[in-house]
Every structure is written in C-alpha cells, then in structure tokens.
Short mmCIF file of C-alpha atoms (C1' of nucleotides) in Angstrom, two decimals:
data_model
loop_
_atom_site.label_atom_id
_atom_site.label_comp_id
_atom_site.label_asym_id
_atom_site.label_seq_id
_atom_site.Cartn_x
_atom_site.Cartn_y
_atom_site.Cartn_z
CA UNK A 236 -7.89 -45.18 -31.00
CA UNK A 237 -10.37 -46.92 -28.70
CA UNK A 238 -12.66 -44.23 -27.51
CA UNK A 239 -11.18 -43.52 -24.11
CA UNK A 240 -13.85 -43.53 -21.44
CA UNK A 241 -13.70 -39.98 -20.23
CA UNK A 242 -10.69 -37.74 -20.58
CA UNK A 243 -13.28 -35.15 -19.65
CA UNK A 244 -16.78 -36.15 -18.86
CA UNK A 245 -17.70 -32.53 -19.20
CA UNK A 246 -14.72 -31.22 -21.08
CA UNK A 247 -13.57 -29.12 -18.16
CA UNK A 248 -10.17 -29.09 -19.70
CA UNK A 249 -6.91 -30.89 -19.83
CA UNK A 250 -4.92 -30.97 -16.60
CA UNK A 251 -7.94 -30.62 -14.42
CA UNK A 252 -5.98 -30.95 -11.22
CA UNK A 253 -3.39 -28.48 -12.45
CA UNK A 254 -6.02 -25.93 -13.35
CA UNK A 255 -7.85 -26.26 -10.06
CA UNK A 256 -4.74 -26.00 -7.95
CA UNK A 257 -3.35 -23.07 -9.84
CA UNK A 258 -6.62 -21.26 -9.38
CA UNK A 259 -6.62 -22.00 -5.65
CA UNK A 260 -3.07 -20.76 -5.37
CA UNK A 261 -3.68 -17.61 -7.39
CA UNK A 262 -6.67 -16.65 -5.29
CA UNK A 263 -4.74 -17.24 -2.08
CA UNK A 264 -1.80 -15.30 -3.46
CA UNK A 265 -3.94 -12.32 -4.39
CA UNK A 266 -5.23 -12.20 -0.85
CA UNK A 267 -1.85 -12.51 0.81
CA UNK A 268 -0.06 -10.11 -1.54
CA UNK A 269 -2.87 -7.61 -1.06
CA UNK A 270 -2.50 -7.78 2.67
CA UNK A 271 1.29 -7.74 2.85
CA UNK A 272 2.87 -6.56 -0.35
CA UNK A 273 5.43 -8.57 -2.24
CA UNK A 274 8.17 -8.53 0.32
CA UNK A 275 5.87 -8.94 3.25
CA UNK A 276 4.02 -11.94 1.81
CA UNK A 277 5.43 -15.38 2.57
CA UNK A 278 5.02 -18.51 0.52
CA UNK A 279 4.03 -20.31 3.68
CA UNK A 280 1.16 -17.87 4.19
CA UNK A 281 0.01 -18.38 0.63
CA UNK A 282 0.24 -22.14 0.99
CA UNK A 283 -1.83 -22.04 4.20
CA UNK A 284 -4.43 -19.81 2.61
CA UNK A 285 -4.62 -22.17 -0.37
CA UNK A 286 -4.78 -25.25 1.86
CA UNK A 287 -1.77 -26.83 0.22
CA UNK A 288 1.76 -27.63 1.35
CA UNK A 289 4.34 -25.02 0.55
CA UNK A 290 6.26 -27.27 -1.80
CA UNK A 291 3.16 -27.47 -3.93
CA UNK A 292 3.20 -23.73 -4.57
CA UNK A 293 6.71 -24.03 -5.90
CA UNK A 294 5.80 -27.05 -7.96
CA UNK A 295 3.28 -24.97 -9.90
CA UNK A 296 4.85 -21.54 -9.97
CA UNK A 297 8.55 -21.95 -9.35
CA UNK A 298 9.36 -18.85 -7.39
CA UNK A 299 7.45 -16.29 -5.36
CA UNK A 300 8.43 -13.66 -7.90
CA UNK A 301 6.91 -15.62 -10.78
CA UNK A 302 3.72 -16.19 -8.81
CA UNK A 303 3.50 -12.50 -8.04
CA UNK A 304 4.06 -11.65 -11.68
CA UNK A 305 1.18 -13.94 -12.66
CA UNK A 306 -1.12 -12.35 -10.12
CA UNK A 307 -0.25 -8.86 -11.34
CA UNK A 308 -0.71 -9.81 -14.97
CA UNK A 309 -4.13 -11.27 -14.26
CA UNK A 310 -5.16 -8.07 -12.52
CA UNK A 311 -3.94 -5.90 -15.34
CA UNK A 312 -5.93 -7.99 -17.78
CA UNK A 313 -9.02 -7.67 -15.62
CA UNK A 314 -8.46 -3.94 -15.39
CA UNK A 315 -8.12 -3.25 -19.07
CA UNK A 316 -10.76 -5.65 -20.27
CA UNK A 317 -13.57 -4.72 -17.96
CA UNK A 318 -14.67 -1.46 -19.50
CA UNK A 319 -16.46 -1.18 -22.76
CA UNK A 320 -15.03 0.77 -25.64
CA UNK A 321 -16.23 4.31 -25.93
CA UNK A 322 -16.41 6.73 -28.81
CA UNK A 323 -16.84 10.42 -29.25
CA UNK A 324 -20.40 9.80 -30.38
CA UNK A 325 -21.44 8.31 -27.07
CA UNK A 326 -23.45 10.30 -24.61
CA UNK A 327 -20.98 11.79 -22.08
CA UNK A 328 -23.24 11.64 -19.05
CA UNK A 329 -24.26 8.01 -19.35
CA UNK A 330 -20.81 6.93 -20.50
CA UNK A 331 -19.13 8.54 -17.49
CA UNK A 332 -21.76 7.23 -15.12
CA UNK A 333 -21.46 3.71 -16.51
CA UNK A 334 -17.73 3.83 -16.19
CA UNK A 335 -17.90 4.96 -12.60
CA UNK A 336 -20.39 2.22 -11.80
CA UNK A 337 -18.18 -0.40 -13.39
CA UNK A 338 -15.15 0.78 -11.43
CA UNK A 339 -17.10 0.81 -8.20
CA UNK A 340 -18.31 -2.72 -8.83
CA UNK A 341 -14.71 -3.80 -9.25
CA UNK A 342 -13.81 -2.05 -5.99
CA UNK A 343 -16.58 -3.85 -4.22
CA UNK A 344 -16.17 -7.28 -5.78
CA UNK A 345 -12.39 -7.48 -6.24
CA UNK A 346 -10.96 -5.28 -3.51
CA UNK A 347 -7.92 -7.49 -3.11
CA UNK A 348 -7.00 -7.02 -6.75
CA UNK A 349 -7.13 -3.32 -6.27
CA UNK A 350 -4.95 -3.58 -3.19
CA UNK A 351 -2.31 -5.69 -4.87
CA UNK A 352 -2.07 -3.03 -7.48
CA UNK A 353 -2.03 -0.26 -4.90
CA UNK A 354 0.77 -1.97 -3.02
CA UNK A 355 2.82 -2.16 -6.17
CA UNK A 356 2.26 1.51 -6.96
CA UNK A 357 3.10 2.70 -3.47
CA UNK A 358 6.42 0.95 -3.80
CA UNK A 359 7.16 2.83 -6.99
CA UNK A 360 5.92 0.07 -9.29
CA UNK A 361 9.33 -1.58 -9.66
CA UNK A 362 7.92 -4.47 -11.73
CA UNK A 363 5.20 -2.78 -13.76
CA UNK A 364 6.61 0.55 -14.86
CA UNK A 365 6.74 -0.58 -18.47
CA UNK A 366 3.05 -1.40 -18.31
CA UNK A 367 2.26 2.00 -16.78
CA UNK A 368 4.17 3.87 -19.48
CA UNK A 369 2.87 1.55 -22.17
CA UNK A 370 -0.55 -0.02 -22.32
CA UNK A 371 -1.98 2.00 -19.45
CA UNK A 372 -0.74 5.34 -20.79
CA UNK A 373 -2.18 4.51 -24.19
CA UNK A 374 -5.49 3.58 -22.66
CA UNK A 375 -5.64 6.89 -20.81
CA UNK A 376 -4.44 8.90 -23.80
CA UNK A 377 -7.19 7.39 -25.88
CA UNK A 378 -9.98 8.00 -23.39
CA UNK A 379 -8.68 11.51 -22.75
CA UNK A 380 -8.77 12.32 -26.42
CA UNK A 381 -12.44 11.34 -26.54
CA UNK A 382 -13.21 13.58 -23.57
CA UNK A 383 -11.33 16.36 -25.28
CA UNK A 384 -13.51 15.89 -28.35
CA UNK A 385 -16.60 16.13 -26.18
CA UNK A 386 -15.29 19.43 -24.90
CA UNK A 387 -14.60 20.69 -28.42
CA UNK A 388 -18.10 19.72 -29.45
CA UNK A 389 -19.49 21.68 -26.53
CA UNK A 390 -21.01 18.54 -25.05
CA UNK A 391 -19.32 19.00 -21.70
CA UNK A 392 -17.68 21.83 -19.84
CA UNK A 393 -13.95 22.35 -20.25
CA UNK A 394 -12.02 20.12 -17.89
CA UNK A 395 -8.54 18.65 -17.68
CA UNK A 396 -9.44 15.31 -19.17
CA UNK A 397 -6.48 13.31 -17.85
CA UNK A 398 -6.94 14.63 -14.33
CA UNK A 399 -10.62 13.84 -14.58
CA UNK A 400 -9.77 10.21 -15.28
CA UNK A 401 -7.14 10.12 -12.51
CA UNK A 402 -9.58 11.51 -10.00
CA UNK A 403 -12.28 9.08 -11.00
CA UNK A 404 -9.81 6.30 -10.33
CA UNK A 405 -8.79 7.85 -7.03
CA UNK A 406 -12.37 8.21 -5.81
CA UNK A 407 -13.48 4.78 -6.91
CA UNK A 408 -10.43 2.83 -5.83
CA UNK A 409 -10.23 4.43 -2.45
CA UNK A 410 -13.36 2.48 -1.57
CA UNK A 411 -11.44 -0.75 -2.10
CA UNK A 412 -7.97 0.19 -0.96
CA UNK A 413 -8.87 2.11 2.18
CA UNK A 414 -12.14 0.41 2.99
CA UNK A 415 -11.25 0.01 6.63
CA UNK A 416 -10.74 3.76 7.02
CA UNK A 417 -14.09 4.66 5.58
CA UNK A 418 -15.99 1.99 7.44
CA UNK A 419 -14.42 3.05 10.74
CA UNK A 420 -15.25 6.69 10.14
CA UNK A 421 -18.79 5.80 9.13
CA UNK A 422 -19.10 3.96 12.40
CA UNK A 423 -19.12 0.46 10.98
CA UNK A 424 -15.98 -1.26 12.16
CA UNK A 425 -16.95 -4.46 10.41
CA UNK A 426 -16.77 -3.17 6.87
CA UNK A 427 -18.87 -1.26 4.41
CA UNK A 428 -22.48 -2.02 3.60
CA UNK A 429 -24.04 -2.36 0.21
CA UNK A 430 -25.74 0.98 0.80
CA UNK A 431 -22.39 2.64 1.46
CA UNK A 432 -21.15 1.58 -1.95
CA UNK A 433 -24.35 2.76 -3.58
CA UNK A 434 -24.19 6.14 -1.88
CA UNK A 435 -20.53 6.49 -2.77
CA UNK A 436 -21.22 5.62 -6.36
CA UNK A 437 -23.91 8.24 -6.56
CA UNK A 438 -21.73 10.82 -4.87
CA UNK A 439 -18.93 10.22 -7.35
CA UNK A 440 -21.28 10.33 -10.34
CA UNK A 441 -22.70 13.60 -9.03
CA UNK A 442 -19.28 15.10 -8.53
CA UNK A 443 -18.04 14.08 -11.97
CA UNK A 444 -21.14 15.17 -13.82
CA UNK A 445 -21.25 18.49 -12.01
CA UNK A 446 -17.59 18.95 -12.82
CA UNK A 447 -18.41 18.42 -16.46
CA UNK A 448 -21.48 20.68 -16.31
CA UNK A 449 -23.74 17.73 -17.05
CA UNK A 450 -26.01 17.92 -14.03
CA UNK A 451 -28.59 20.65 -13.78
CA UNK A 452 -27.84 20.93 -10.16
CA UNK A 453 -26.77 23.51 -7.71
CA UNK A 454 -28.11 26.56 -9.33
CA UNK A 455 -29.73 25.83 -12.61
CA UNK A 456 -27.52 25.24 -15.51
CA UNK A 457 -27.72 25.14 -19.30
CA UNK A 458 -25.29 23.74 -21.76
CA UNK A 459 -22.85 26.32 -23.01
CA UNK A 460 -19.11 26.25 -23.43
CA UNK A 461 -16.99 28.80 -21.68
CA UNK A 462 -13.35 29.43 -20.86
CA UNK A 463 -11.78 27.13 -18.32
CA UNK A 464 -11.85 28.99 -15.05
CA UNK A 465 -10.13 27.16 -12.30
CA UNK A 466 -8.30 29.51 -10.06
CA UNK A 467 -10.24 30.44 -6.98
CA UNK B 145 25.97 25.27 41.31
CA UNK B 146 28.96 26.55 39.37
CA UNK B 147 27.48 27.76 36.16
CA UNK B 148 28.24 24.83 33.90
CA UNK B 149 29.93 26.01 30.76
CA UNK B 150 27.55 24.99 28.07
CA UNK B 151 24.96 22.31 28.54
CA UNK B 152 23.64 23.95 25.39
CA UNK B 153 25.48 26.77 23.75
CA UNK B 154 22.30 27.40 21.86
CA UNK B 155 19.85 25.50 23.97
CA UNK B 156 19.19 22.89 21.30
CA UNK B 157 18.08 20.61 24.01
CA UNK B 158 19.22 17.93 26.40
CA UNK B 159 20.46 14.72 24.81
CA UNK B 160 21.58 16.40 21.64
CA UNK B 161 23.04 13.19 20.23
CA UNK B 162 19.97 11.26 21.18
CA UNK B 163 17.69 13.76 19.51
CA UNK B 164 19.73 13.87 16.31
CA UNK B 165 20.01 10.15 15.95
CA UNK B 166 16.39 9.51 16.68
CA UNK B 167 15.49 12.02 14.02
CA UNK B 168 17.82 10.37 11.51
CA UNK B 169 16.33 7.00 12.30
CA UNK B 170 12.75 8.21 12.12
CA UNK B 171 13.32 9.78 8.74
CA UNK B 172 14.98 6.65 7.42
CA UNK B 173 12.21 4.50 8.87
CA UNK B 174 9.49 6.59 7.24
CA UNK B 175 11.17 6.09 3.91
CA UNK B 176 11.68 2.35 4.28
CA UNK B 177 8.27 1.66 5.78
CA UNK B 178 6.67 3.69 3.01
CA UNK B 179 8.45 1.65 0.38
CA UNK B 180 7.95 -1.79 1.89
CA UNK B 181 5.24 -1.79 4.49
CA UNK B 182 5.79 -3.00 8.05
CA UNK B 183 6.49 -6.64 7.26
CA UNK B 184 8.53 -5.90 4.19
CA UNK B 185 10.78 -3.36 5.85
CA UNK B 186 13.91 -4.64 7.51
CA UNK B 187 15.80 -3.04 10.35
CA UNK B 188 18.98 -3.48 8.33
CA UNK B 189 17.51 -1.36 5.52
CA UNK B 190 16.52 1.32 7.98
CA UNK B 191 19.95 1.27 9.54
CA UNK B 192 21.62 1.64 6.12
CA UNK B 193 19.30 4.45 5.17
CA UNK B 194 20.07 6.21 8.44
CA UNK B 195 23.80 5.60 8.11
CA UNK B 196 24.01 3.83 11.43
CA UNK B 197 24.73 0.27 12.51
CA UNK B 198 21.67 -1.89 13.03
CA UNK B 199 22.31 -2.31 16.75
CA UNK B 200 21.97 1.43 17.06
CA UNK B 201 18.39 1.35 15.88
CA UNK B 202 17.55 -1.13 18.58
CA UNK B 203 19.41 0.90 21.13
CA UNK B 204 17.10 3.84 20.55
CA UNK B 205 13.80 2.17 19.71
CA UNK B 206 13.92 -1.34 21.08
CA UNK B 207 11.93 -3.21 18.48
CA UNK B 208 10.88 -2.72 14.90
CA UNK B 209 7.26 -2.61 16.06
CA UNK B 210 7.94 0.24 18.49
CA UNK B 211 9.80 2.18 15.85
CA UNK B 212 6.90 1.72 13.44
CA UNK B 213 4.46 2.83 16.09
CA UNK B 214 6.45 6.01 16.63
CA UNK B 215 6.54 6.72 12.92
CA UNK B 216 2.79 6.22 12.62
CA UNK B 217 2.05 8.40 15.66
CA UNK B 218 4.17 11.21 14.27
CA UNK B 219 2.29 11.04 10.99
CA UNK B 220 -1.06 11.07 12.70
CA UNK B 221 -0.04 14.14 14.64
CA UNK B 222 1.11 15.83 11.45
CA UNK B 223 -2.17 14.92 9.79
CA UNK B 224 -4.47 16.26 12.47
CA UNK B 225 -2.48 19.35 13.31
CA UNK B 226 -1.87 20.68 9.86
CA UNK B 227 -5.28 22.10 9.07
CA UNK B 228 -6.68 25.17 10.63
CA UNK B 229 -9.89 25.11 12.57
CA UNK B 230 -12.97 25.97 10.62
CA UNK B 231 -16.35 27.23 11.62
CA UNK B 232 -19.76 27.54 10.07
CA UNK B 233 -19.18 31.25 9.63
CA UNK B 234 -16.24 30.74 7.32
CA UNK B 235 -16.59 31.21 3.62
CA UNK B 236 -17.14 27.75 2.11
CA UNK B 237 -15.33 28.32 -1.16
CA UNK B 238 -12.12 29.67 0.28
CA UNK B 239 -12.20 27.26 3.21
CA UNK B 240 -12.52 24.24 0.94
CA UNK B 241 -9.91 25.57 -1.46
CA UNK B 242 -7.47 26.26 1.37
CA UNK B 243 -8.00 22.80 2.73
CA UNK B 244 -7.39 21.20 -0.64
CA UNK B 245 -4.23 23.26 -1.09
CA UNK B 246 -2.96 22.25 2.32
CA UNK B 247 -3.55 18.60 1.65
CA UNK B 248 -1.84 18.80 -1.73
CA UNK B 249 1.16 20.47 -0.17
CA UNK B 250 1.39 17.58 2.27
CA UNK B 251 1.15 15.15 -0.63
CA UNK B 252 3.95 16.94 -2.39
CA UNK B 253 6.22 17.56 0.58
CA UNK B 254 5.63 14.48 2.69
CA UNK B 255 4.70 11.75 0.22
CA UNK B 256 6.38 9.08 2.28
CA UNK B 257 4.22 9.91 5.28
CA UNK B 258 1.16 9.49 3.12
CA UNK B 259 2.44 6.15 1.85
CA UNK B 260 3.18 4.76 5.28
CA UNK B 261 -0.38 5.54 6.19
CA UNK B 262 -1.67 4.06 2.94
CA UNK B 263 0.27 0.87 3.55
CA UNK B 264 -1.25 0.56 6.95
CA UNK B 265 -4.78 1.08 5.63
CA UNK B 266 -4.39 -1.39 2.77
CA UNK B 267 -3.48 -4.02 5.34
CA UNK B 268 -6.67 -3.34 7.23
CA UNK B 269 -5.08 -0.94 9.71
CA UNK B 270 -4.24 -3.61 12.29
CA UNK B 271 -2.45 -1.17 14.56
CA UNK B 272 -4.45 2.02 14.10
CA UNK B 273 -8.08 0.98 14.05
CA UNK B 274 -8.72 2.66 17.40
CA UNK B 275 -7.38 5.89 16.00
CA UNK B 276 -9.59 5.60 12.91
CA UNK B 277 -12.72 4.99 14.97
CA UNK B 278 -11.67 7.58 17.52
CA UNK B 279 -9.85 10.82 16.81
CA UNK B 280 -10.16 10.58 13.08
CA UNK B 281 -13.88 9.81 13.12
CA UNK B 282 -14.43 12.74 15.47
CA UNK B 283 -12.45 15.02 13.22
CA UNK B 284 -14.53 14.03 10.22
CA UNK B 285 -17.79 14.19 12.12
CA UNK B 286 -17.00 17.69 13.19
CA UNK B 287 -16.03 18.93 9.76
CA UNK B 288 -19.01 17.21 8.21
CA UNK B 289 -21.34 18.93 10.64
CA UNK B 290 -20.03 22.29 9.56
CA UNK B 291 -20.51 21.41 5.88
CA UNK B 292 -24.04 20.31 6.73
CA UNK B 293 -24.65 23.70 8.35
CA UNK B 294 -23.44 25.41 5.18
CA UNK B 295 -25.99 23.39 3.30
CA UNK B 296 -28.77 24.29 5.70
CA UNK B 297 -27.85 27.93 5.39
CA UNK B 298 -28.04 27.65 1.64
CA UNK B 299 -24.40 28.57 1.25
CA UNK B 300 -23.56 25.49 -0.77
CA UNK B 301 -25.48 22.93 -2.78
CA UNK B 302 -26.68 19.80 -1.04
CA UNK B 303 -23.95 17.16 -0.95
CA UNK B 304 -23.10 14.11 1.11
CA UNK B 305 -20.65 15.88 3.42
CA UNK B 306 -18.75 12.83 4.61
CA UNK B 307 -18.29 11.49 1.10
CA UNK B 308 -17.17 14.93 0.03
CA UNK B 309 -14.40 14.79 2.62
CA UNK B 310 -13.47 11.21 1.69
CA UNK B 311 -13.22 12.09 -1.95
CA UNK B 312 -11.11 15.15 -1.25
CA UNK B 313 -8.73 12.89 0.60
CA UNK B 314 -8.78 10.32 -2.16
CA UNK B 315 -8.04 12.88 -4.86
CA UNK B 316 -5.31 14.68 -2.95
CA UNK B 317 -3.57 11.64 -1.50
CA UNK B 318 -3.51 9.77 -4.77
CA UNK B 319 -0.90 12.29 -5.93
CA UNK B 320 1.42 11.10 -3.19
CA UNK B 321 0.56 7.43 -2.94
CA UNK B 322 0.43 6.62 -6.62
CA UNK B 323 2.77 9.31 -7.92
CA UNK B 324 4.60 6.85 -10.13
CA UNK B 325 1.42 5.90 -11.92
CA UNK B 326 0.45 9.47 -12.74
CA UNK B 327 3.92 10.47 -13.78
CA UNK B 328 4.24 7.48 -16.08
CA UNK B 329 0.87 8.20 -17.70
CA UNK B 330 1.72 11.87 -18.09
CA UNK B 331 4.90 10.79 -19.88
CA UNK B 332 7.33 11.75 -17.16
CA UNK B 333 8.91 8.59 -15.87
CA UNK B 334 11.09 10.53 -13.51
CA UNK B 335 8.37 11.91 -11.31
CA UNK B 336 5.88 14.73 -11.25
CA UNK B 337 6.74 18.36 -11.85
CA UNK B 338 5.73 21.31 -9.79
CA UNK B 339 3.30 22.25 -12.53
CA UNK B 340 1.62 18.85 -12.32
CA UNK B 341 0.86 19.43 -8.67
CA UNK B 342 -0.44 22.90 -9.39
CA UNK B 343 -2.70 21.69 -12.19
CA UNK B 344 -3.93 18.85 -10.05
CA UNK B 345 -4.65 21.20 -7.18
CA UNK B 346 -6.67 23.43 -9.46
CA UNK B 347 -8.50 20.51 -10.98
CA UNK B 348 -9.51 19.23 -7.54
CA UNK B 349 -10.58 22.65 -6.37
CA UNK B 350 -12.66 23.05 -9.49
CA UNK B 351 -14.28 19.68 -9.04
CA UNK B 352 -15.09 20.26 -5.41
CA UNK B 353 -16.42 23.77 -5.86
CA UNK B 354 -18.53 22.72 -8.85
CA UNK B 355 -19.85 19.83 -6.79
CA UNK B 356 -20.88 22.32 -4.13
CA UNK B 357 -22.32 24.73 -6.65
CA UNK B 358 -19.71 27.34 -5.75
CA UNK B 359 -18.14 27.92 -9.12
CA UNK B 360 -19.97 29.94 -11.76
CA UNK B 361 -18.71 27.60 -14.35
CA UNK B 362 -19.91 25.28 -17.00
CA UNK B 363 -23.02 27.05 -17.93
CA UNK B 364 -23.37 30.13 -15.91
CA UNK B 365 -24.57 29.70 -12.40
CA UNK B 366 -25.93 31.77 -9.58
CA UNK B 367 -26.20 30.97 -5.95
CA UNK B 368 -29.47 29.37 -5.11
CA UNK B 369 -30.36 26.41 -3.06
CA UNK B 370 -32.24 23.51 -4.54
CA UNK B 371 -33.16 19.92 -3.75
CA UNK B 372 -30.48 17.29 -3.73
CA UNK B 373 -30.49 15.54 -7.09
CA UNK B 374 -28.06 12.74 -7.27
CA UNK B 375 -29.45 9.85 -9.21
CA UNK B 376 -28.43 9.84 -12.82
"C1'" DA C 234 -3.48 -54.26 -15.65
"C1'" DT C 235 0.43 -51.63 -16.71
"C1'" DT C 236 3.14 -47.92 -17.32
"C1'" DA C 237 4.21 -43.15 -18.02
"C1'" DA C 238 3.06 -38.71 -16.59
"C1'" DT C 239 1.57 -35.92 -13.15
"C1'" DC C 240 1.04 -34.58 -8.57
"C1'" DT C 241 2.12 -34.55 -3.44
"C1'" DT C 242 4.85 -33.79 0.53
"C1'" DG C 243 7.99 -34.14 4.58
"C1'" DA C 244 12.56 -33.25 5.29
"C1'" DC C 245 16.14 -30.44 4.38
"C1'" DC C 246 19.27 -26.26 3.32
"C1'" DA C 247 21.38 -21.67 2.86
"C1'" DT C 248 20.19 -17.04 3.67
"C1'" DT C 249 17.89 -13.41 5.89
"C1'" DT C 250 15.74 -11.47 9.74
"C1'" DG C 251 14.71 -9.30 14.35
"C1'" DG C 252 16.90 -8.92 18.31
"C1'" DT C 253 20.81 -9.31 22.08
"C1'" DC C 254 24.97 -8.31 24.41
"C1'" DA C 255 29.32 -7.17 26.30
"C1'" DG C 256 33.01 -4.55 25.78
"C1'" DA C 257 34.87 -0.24 23.77
"C1'" DT C 258 34.36 4.74 22.98
"C1'" DT C 259 32.53 9.23 23.62
"C1'" DT C 260 30.08 12.72 26.09
"C1'" DT C 261 28.72 15.01 30.18
"C1'" DG C 262 29.02 17.37 34.52
"C1'" DA C 263 31.56 18.95 38.52
"C1'" DT D 26 40.78 16.04 35.45
"C1'" DC D 27 37.99 12.16 36.07
"C1'" DA D 28 34.24 9.18 36.91
"C1'" DA D 29 29.55 8.33 35.70
"C1'" DA D 30 26.33 8.27 32.05
"C1'" DA D 31 25.36 7.74 27.45
"C1'" DT D 32 26.44 5.99 23.07
"C1'" DC D 33 28.39 2.83 19.76
"C1'" DT D 34 29.06 -1.52 17.40
"C1'" DG D 35 30.89 -6.12 15.83
"C1'" DA D 36 29.78 -10.57 16.87
"C1'" DC D 37 26.39 -13.52 17.80
"C1'" DC D 38 21.82 -16.25 18.02
"C1'" DA D 39 17.28 -18.42 17.26
"C1'" DA D 40 13.56 -18.17 14.23
"C1'" DA D 41 11.68 -17.47 9.76
"C1'" DT D 42 12.09 -17.56 4.86
"C1'" DG D 43 12.53 -18.93 -0.14
"C1'" DG D 44 13.57 -22.71 -2.33
"C1'" DT D 45 15.02 -27.85 -3.30
"C1'" DC D 46 14.58 -32.69 -3.66
"C1'" DA D 47 13.74 -37.44 -3.76
"C1'" DA D 48 10.65 -40.74 -2.74
"C1'" DG D 49 5.93 -41.90 -2.65
"C1'" DA D 50 0.89 -41.47 -4.28
"C1'" DT D 51 -2.46 -40.58 -7.84
"C1'" DT D 52 -4.15 -40.10 -12.35
"C1'" DA D 53 -4.34 -40.94 -17.25
"C1'" DA D 54 -4.02 -43.70 -21.41
"C1'" DT D 55 -3.90 -47.94 -23.69
#
DNA sequence: ATTAATCTTGACCATTTGGTCAGATTTTGA
DNA sequence: TCAAAATCTGACCAAATGGTCAAGATTAAT
C-alpha cells in the first residue's frame, strides 16, 4: 500500500543478492569445471573461486550435479542462440565467413565455456546425449540442408555439408580448447595474442571458402559445378 | 653355467609377469584417464579395469601421478614416431594426404590416447608444457619449414603453414575426441562407422588440398602460383 | 520498530580417495 | 629341491570430498 521506499532503486530485480551470488558461483563453476571436468572439480574449489564459503554453494544449487547441469544448460543456450538464422537466399561466402568469425569470437571470449563442453564430450557426453541427438542434430540438419541447396543451385562447389560444419567447429574450437598447445608451439608460452586469433580466423575462412570454391585463389577459378572428386 | 632350462622358451623377455601386468595396467589407465582426466580418475577404477587389486597398481607404478606420466609419455612417443619423415622434394599432395590418413587412423584406432592428450591440454597442460614448447614445437617448426619451401617453389598455393598443420590436427583429432558428438548428429548413437571415418578422411583431404590449390576441383584449376589472398 | 524471509557460515558427518604394509603366494635360478 | 626374488593382496590409514545443519546475521516489508 504505502509506496515502499525502494524495493529496487533501479529495478535490478527481485532477489538481488540471490542473483548476484548465483552469477558469481556460475562463473566460478564454469572456470573450475573447464579446468577439471565434472569429477575432478570440487565444490571447495568452486567456493574459493567464487569467494564464498562452501555451504553457500549448496544453499543456492543443492548439489554439485545440479550446479554442473545449470552450467551446461547455460552454455548450450549461448551456443545455439549466438548465430543468426540463415537461409538459402543468403550469400554463401559472407554467411560462412560471418559464422566462422562468430565462432572464433566465442572461442576467444568464452574459452572456458568451450572447454566445459569439450570435457563433457570427451567423457562420452553422459549427461547431454539427448541434447546432441535432439536440438543439436536438428540445428546441424537444418544448416546442412541450406548448404546442400547452395550446392544444388551451383552457388558453391560440391562438399559434404555436415562434415564441413563439423570441421568448422573443430578448427574454431581448437583455438579455445587447446589454446595452450598452439601458444606453446607459436613460441608464446603465456597465451595467444589478438593477432593470433585474427590470423587463425583468416586461415579458417580461407580454407573453408577454398573448399567451397568461393575464393579465386590458388590458380584462378570460376564458378561452375562439377562432380565431387575427393579421392586422391 | 648350466644351461638354464628356459628363462624364455620364446624369449618374450625378462620379467614376463611384470611386463604383462604393466601392459594391462597401462591400457586400463589410458582408458580411465581418457574418460575422467587425471583428477577424475581413481586408482580403484584403473585397478578394476585392469582386473587387478588396487595395491597391485601401486606395486608397479608407485603413485597415480607416476602412472599418468608413463601413460602420457607413451602417447607422446606414439605421436611423434608414427609419421614418416618428409622432405621438400616429396610430392605435396600425396605427402599431405598420407599424413592426414595416418592421423585419422590414429584417431580411429587409438581414440583414448587422443583423449588423454586432449584432457591434458584442456587443463592447460600442467605436466607437459615443456614437451609442447620443446619437441613438439620443433616438430612443427620443421614440418612448417618444408611446407614453406613448397610454397617458395610454387608447388602449392600460399598458406599459413603452421595454421595448416594446426587445422589438420584439429580436424583429424576431433573424430577421436568428440566422437560421441559426431555420431549423435549423424544419427548413430552407438558410435561411428568405418564409412564415417572414410568419408571424413576424404573430406579433410579435399579441404586441405583445395586450400593448397592442389585439387583441380570446384571450378577447374591449373597449377600456378599467385599472391596470398586471405582477407574476405 | 518489528517480524518474516532470506542469507551466511563454522562445525560436523559419512564416504571416497591415494597410498601403505606385512604377511602370504608364486616364480625363478641353480 | 630349495632358497631368494618377485609378486600378490586384504586390511588399514589419513586426507579430501560432497553434503548437512542449526544457529546467527542481514535484508525486506509494513
């Protein structure tokens, strides 16, 4: 009735404390799960990383398994939502290049998310198989069908569309998952530089566009369709 | 002095029992470490997998860390030894194709080895950084220099040789590390088929050769050298 | 100011974990 | 055959782990 003083001087939401702490915990959890996998991560580590007592983690999330589940679900949502819709009328070259850039930005800005996911996959995806066979499969099927249409329309060279998608993922995610390997080999033990990501992005775009016959590169090239010739 | 009866009826080595058990344990350890990472793996799991009591594992390897170290070292040795030497006089197309095939065979036949390594890298490679910056960097530097010579000689199109190697690794190893993801998306929840590996191998070879301007594909192509054009 | 709801936290517990050990068993070598 | 060397293993331990809880502290709402 009486206009309560605040309740939200800037409407930053009900349960302010709750929201803030859950966020802190989720960020810490992503980091620790990325670095140790589900079994290797400890709630004590997560609590330390979040700067909260361990009991607090359980107050908000119940069990380690539920916390992990939340982290994974957030990542999946990020994954699926962060790429624009595409259609068969889009320009293949710029669409593919944009997609590769977006994935590389994720690798650079959210490497831990990528690693949590990688950990889960390496273990055989015990807790996300349904998602792989469901939403993710649908997503890939849909994108692949568009690529196939591009091929039919003679817009790009014949390629195995699903494998093209897989290999784009492999090349982009490797820069997050195995960052340490690439930085060591490039002679930078302290991590990759901005320029490394830029070069890598360009290299991947080049590879994918050449694969699709979209870059007038090595020897000159024009746009014709021809039978898929793969064997050496 | 007296010619001892056997000591090895078929010379399968001194310490037969020792050798056999260590092998059993190492195989079990590779599996368990691959599936759980170092911290997530338990010596009890490894013992079960090996069919031996836990104390036996410690009898042969001392600590979990030493066992892990041995597993990693074996994998590194396998890695570095399983590709033939190459020289600038070799034919680029067949050399690259052979290399990709060899890597894919490793992915198919020793997926757990690949996953142990992947686990280690995701964690920031705490125990193998020296190897990454040492032997592995040298290996890559050497191969990259040969690719660069091919470019100079006009045998292949201009490419970023190190990134080419990285991306070959990424594309080939993803079929071991993330097998479950690809099989789910391809609609085969029970794992990949022989034909999947074959198709993937061909897709990767195609991609790499097109990247290097070595496949007369999309639109027809002849073998000329031209300036590096990478930006979209 | 008061009270209900929310949040905080040290202490605690049962289970799991890496690792040890001493005594028993098997293998080896002459 | 027989003793030394190697192997085996159940029982055990201290530390770490996921999780609980009850009592206090803080915040929110009137």
